Backbone as ProteinMPNN parsed JSONL, in Angstrom:
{"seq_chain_A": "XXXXXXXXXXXXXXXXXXXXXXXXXXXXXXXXXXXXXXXXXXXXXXXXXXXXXXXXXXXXXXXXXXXXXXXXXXXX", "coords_chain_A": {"N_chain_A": [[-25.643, 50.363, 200.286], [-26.461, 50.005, 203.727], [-25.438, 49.105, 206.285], [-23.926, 48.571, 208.87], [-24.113, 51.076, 211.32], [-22.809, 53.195, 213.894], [-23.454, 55.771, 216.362], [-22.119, 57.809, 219.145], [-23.876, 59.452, 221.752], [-23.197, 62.642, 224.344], [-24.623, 62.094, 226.665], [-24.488, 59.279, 227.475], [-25.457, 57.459, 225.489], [-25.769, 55.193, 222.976], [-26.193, 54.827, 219.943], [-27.505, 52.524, 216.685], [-27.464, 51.947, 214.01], [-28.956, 49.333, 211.634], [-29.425, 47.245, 208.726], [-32.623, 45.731, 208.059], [-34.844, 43.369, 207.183], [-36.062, 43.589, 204.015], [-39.445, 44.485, 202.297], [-42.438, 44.335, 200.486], [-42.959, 47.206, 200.627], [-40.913, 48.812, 201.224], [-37.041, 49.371, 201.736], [-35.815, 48.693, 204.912], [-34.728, 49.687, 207.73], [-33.485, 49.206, 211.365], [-33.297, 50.353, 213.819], [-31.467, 50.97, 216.995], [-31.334, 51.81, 219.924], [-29.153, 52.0, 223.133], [-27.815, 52.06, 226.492], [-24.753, 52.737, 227.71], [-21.773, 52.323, 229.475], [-18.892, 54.417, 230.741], [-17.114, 53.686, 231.885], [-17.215, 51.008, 230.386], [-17.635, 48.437, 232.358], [-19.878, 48.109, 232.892], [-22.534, 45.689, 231.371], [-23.704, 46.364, 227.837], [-27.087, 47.935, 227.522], [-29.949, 47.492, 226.246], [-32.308, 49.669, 224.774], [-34.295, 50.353, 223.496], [-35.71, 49.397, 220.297], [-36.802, 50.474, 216.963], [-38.286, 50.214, 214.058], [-37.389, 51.878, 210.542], [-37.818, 53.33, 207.648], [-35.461, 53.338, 204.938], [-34.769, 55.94, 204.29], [-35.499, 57.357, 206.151], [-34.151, 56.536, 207.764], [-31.315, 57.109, 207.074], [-31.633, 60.085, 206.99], [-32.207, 60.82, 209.616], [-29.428, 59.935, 210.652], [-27.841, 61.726, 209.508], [-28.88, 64.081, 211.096], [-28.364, 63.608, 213.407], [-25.482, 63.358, 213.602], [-24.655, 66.264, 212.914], [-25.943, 67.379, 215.1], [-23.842, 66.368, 216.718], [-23.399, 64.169, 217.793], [-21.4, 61.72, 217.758], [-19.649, 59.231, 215.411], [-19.158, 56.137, 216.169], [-17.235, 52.776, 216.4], [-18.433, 49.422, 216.63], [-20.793, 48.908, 219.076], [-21.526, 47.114, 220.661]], "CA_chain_A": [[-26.586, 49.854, 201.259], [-26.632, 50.702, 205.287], [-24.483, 47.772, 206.719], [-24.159, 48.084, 210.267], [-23.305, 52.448, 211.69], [-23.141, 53.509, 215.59], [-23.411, 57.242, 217.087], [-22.657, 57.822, 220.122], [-23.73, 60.901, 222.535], [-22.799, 62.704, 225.164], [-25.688, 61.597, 227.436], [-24.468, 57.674, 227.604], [-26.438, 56.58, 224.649], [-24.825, 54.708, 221.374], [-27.661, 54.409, 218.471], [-26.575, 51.709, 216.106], [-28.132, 51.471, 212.333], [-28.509, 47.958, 211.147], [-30.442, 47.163, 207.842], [-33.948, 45.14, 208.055], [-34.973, 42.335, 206.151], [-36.657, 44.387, 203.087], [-40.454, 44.09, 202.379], [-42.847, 44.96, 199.485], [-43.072, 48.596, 200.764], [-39.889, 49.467, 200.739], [-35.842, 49.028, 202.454], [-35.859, 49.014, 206.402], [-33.678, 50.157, 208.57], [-33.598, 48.69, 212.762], [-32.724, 51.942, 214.854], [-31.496, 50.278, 218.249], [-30.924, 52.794, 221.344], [-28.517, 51.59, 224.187], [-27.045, 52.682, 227.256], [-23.456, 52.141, 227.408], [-21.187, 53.16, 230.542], [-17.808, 55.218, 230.268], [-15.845, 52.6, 231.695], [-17.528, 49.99, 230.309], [-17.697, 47.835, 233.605], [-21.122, 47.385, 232.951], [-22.868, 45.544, 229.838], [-24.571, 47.539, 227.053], [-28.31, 47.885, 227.819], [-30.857, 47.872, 224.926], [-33.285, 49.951, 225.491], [-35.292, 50.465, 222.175], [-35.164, 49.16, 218.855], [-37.677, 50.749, 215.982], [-37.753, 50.167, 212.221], [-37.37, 53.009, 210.015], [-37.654, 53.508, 206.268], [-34.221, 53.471, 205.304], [-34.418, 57.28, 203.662], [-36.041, 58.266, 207.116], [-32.709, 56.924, 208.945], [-30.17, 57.975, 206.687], [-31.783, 61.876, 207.887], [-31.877, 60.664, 211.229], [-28.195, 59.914, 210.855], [-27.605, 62.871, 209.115], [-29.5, 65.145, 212.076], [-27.627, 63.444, 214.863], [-23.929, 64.218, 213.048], [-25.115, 67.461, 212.953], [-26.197, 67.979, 216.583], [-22.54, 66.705, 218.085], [-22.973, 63.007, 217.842], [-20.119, 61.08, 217.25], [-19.343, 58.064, 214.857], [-18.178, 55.148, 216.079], [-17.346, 51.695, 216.503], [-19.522, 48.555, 217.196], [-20.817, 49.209, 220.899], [-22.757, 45.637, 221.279]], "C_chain_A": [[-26.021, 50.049, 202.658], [-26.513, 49.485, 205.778], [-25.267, 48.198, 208.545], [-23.674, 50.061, 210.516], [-23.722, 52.436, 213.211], [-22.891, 54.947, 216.004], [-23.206, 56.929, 218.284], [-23.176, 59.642, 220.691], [-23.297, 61.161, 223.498], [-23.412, 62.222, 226.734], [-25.28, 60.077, 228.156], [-25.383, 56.983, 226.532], [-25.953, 56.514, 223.497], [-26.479, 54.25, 220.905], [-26.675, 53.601, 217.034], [-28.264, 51.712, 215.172], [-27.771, 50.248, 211.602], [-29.79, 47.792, 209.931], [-31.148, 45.741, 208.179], [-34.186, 44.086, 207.264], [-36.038, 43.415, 205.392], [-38.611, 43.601, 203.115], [-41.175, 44.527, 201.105], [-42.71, 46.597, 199.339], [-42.372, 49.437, 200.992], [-38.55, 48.316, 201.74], [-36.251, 49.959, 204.05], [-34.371, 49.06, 206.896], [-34.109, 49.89, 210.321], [-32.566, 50.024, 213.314], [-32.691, 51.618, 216.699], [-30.733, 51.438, 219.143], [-30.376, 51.685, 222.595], [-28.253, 52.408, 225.374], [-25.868, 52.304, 227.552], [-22.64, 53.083, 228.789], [-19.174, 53.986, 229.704], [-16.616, 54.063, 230.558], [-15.869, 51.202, 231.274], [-17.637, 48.788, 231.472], [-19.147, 47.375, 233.346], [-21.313, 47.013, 231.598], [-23.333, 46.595, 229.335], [-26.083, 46.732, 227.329], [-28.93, 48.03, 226.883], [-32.119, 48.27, 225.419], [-34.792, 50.196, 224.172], [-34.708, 50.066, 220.639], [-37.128, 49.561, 218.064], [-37.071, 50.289, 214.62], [-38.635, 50.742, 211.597], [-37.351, 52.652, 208.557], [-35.904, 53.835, 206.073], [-33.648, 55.287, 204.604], [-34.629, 57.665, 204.947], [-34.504, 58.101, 208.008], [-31.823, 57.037, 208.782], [-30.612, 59.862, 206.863], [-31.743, 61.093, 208.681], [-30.799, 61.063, 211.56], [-27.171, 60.996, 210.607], [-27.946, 63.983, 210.521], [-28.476, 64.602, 213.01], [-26.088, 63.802, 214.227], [-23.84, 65.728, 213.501], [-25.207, 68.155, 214.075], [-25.146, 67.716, 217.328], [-22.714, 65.067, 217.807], [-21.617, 62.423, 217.069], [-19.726, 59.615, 216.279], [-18.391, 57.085, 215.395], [-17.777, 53.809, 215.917], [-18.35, 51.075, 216.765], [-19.297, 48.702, 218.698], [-21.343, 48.183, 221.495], [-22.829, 44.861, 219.662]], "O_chain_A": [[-24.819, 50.312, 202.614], [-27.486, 48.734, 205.723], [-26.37, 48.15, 209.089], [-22.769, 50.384, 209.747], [-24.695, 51.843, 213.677], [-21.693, 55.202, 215.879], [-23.817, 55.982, 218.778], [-22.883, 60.702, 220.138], [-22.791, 60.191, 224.063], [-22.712, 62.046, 227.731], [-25.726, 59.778, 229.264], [-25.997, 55.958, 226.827], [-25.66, 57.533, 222.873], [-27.432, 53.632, 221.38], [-25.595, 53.954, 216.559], [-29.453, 51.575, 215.459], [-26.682, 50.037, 211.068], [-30.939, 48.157, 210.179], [-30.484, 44.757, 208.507], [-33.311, 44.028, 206.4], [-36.806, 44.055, 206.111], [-38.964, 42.586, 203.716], [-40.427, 45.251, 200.449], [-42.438, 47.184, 198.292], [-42.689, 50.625, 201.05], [-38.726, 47.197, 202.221], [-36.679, 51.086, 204.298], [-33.298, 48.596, 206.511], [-35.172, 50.435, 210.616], [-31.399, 50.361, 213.114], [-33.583, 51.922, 217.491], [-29.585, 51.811, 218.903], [-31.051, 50.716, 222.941], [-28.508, 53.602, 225.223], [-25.907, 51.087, 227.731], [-22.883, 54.266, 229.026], [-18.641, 53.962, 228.595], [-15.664, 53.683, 229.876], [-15.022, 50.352, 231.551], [-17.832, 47.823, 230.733], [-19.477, 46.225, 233.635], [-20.696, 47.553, 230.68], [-23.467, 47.648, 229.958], [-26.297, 45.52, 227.362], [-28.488, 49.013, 226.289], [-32.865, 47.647, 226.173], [-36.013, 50.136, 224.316], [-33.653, 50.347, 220.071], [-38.214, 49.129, 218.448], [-35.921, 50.081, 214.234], [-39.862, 50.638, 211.629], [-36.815, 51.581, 208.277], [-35.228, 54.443, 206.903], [-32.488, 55.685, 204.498], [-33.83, 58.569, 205.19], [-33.89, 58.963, 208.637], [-31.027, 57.135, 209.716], [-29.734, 60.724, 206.826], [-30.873, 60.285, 208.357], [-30.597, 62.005, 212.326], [-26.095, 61.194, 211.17], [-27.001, 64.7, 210.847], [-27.643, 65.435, 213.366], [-25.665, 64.869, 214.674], [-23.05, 66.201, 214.318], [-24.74, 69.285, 214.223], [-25.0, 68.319, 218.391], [-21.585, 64.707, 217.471], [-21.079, 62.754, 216.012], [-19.44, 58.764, 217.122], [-17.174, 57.091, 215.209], [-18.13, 53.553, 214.765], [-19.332, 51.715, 217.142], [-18.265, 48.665, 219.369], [-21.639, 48.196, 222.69], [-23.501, 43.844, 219.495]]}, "name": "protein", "num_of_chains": 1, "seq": "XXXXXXXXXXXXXXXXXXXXXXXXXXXXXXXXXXXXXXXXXXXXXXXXXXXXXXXXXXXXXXXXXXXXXXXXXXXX"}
């Protein structure tokens, strides 16, 4: 099961995968977009949170690996 994962990119933006409270229609997945600075000096900004099927955001997570994103720590 899909605990807690964080990407970041090169852009300034950490995407963090947190699992959903489940529902009849399937397992969710909360897909939260931030902005995060380099020196940290500033807070993390939340700028979007969606919820995803959790097959749709294990590809997600898969595509962004793929394109250069990076795995990392909790960013918020």
């Amino acid at each position: 099961m899909l605990k807690v994962g964080c990407s970041i990119g090169a852009i300034g933006l950490a995407v963090r995968f947190r699992s959903a409270p489940a529902s009849a229609h399937g397992q969710w997945v909360f897909l939260e977009t931030a902005s995060i600075s380099e020196a940290r000096r500033r807070p993390v900004v939340l700028q979007h949170r969606r919820r995803m099927l959790r097959h749709n955001a294990l590809d997600a997570w898969t595509t962004m690996l793929n394109m250069g994103w990076v795995h990392c720590g909790p960013q918020w």
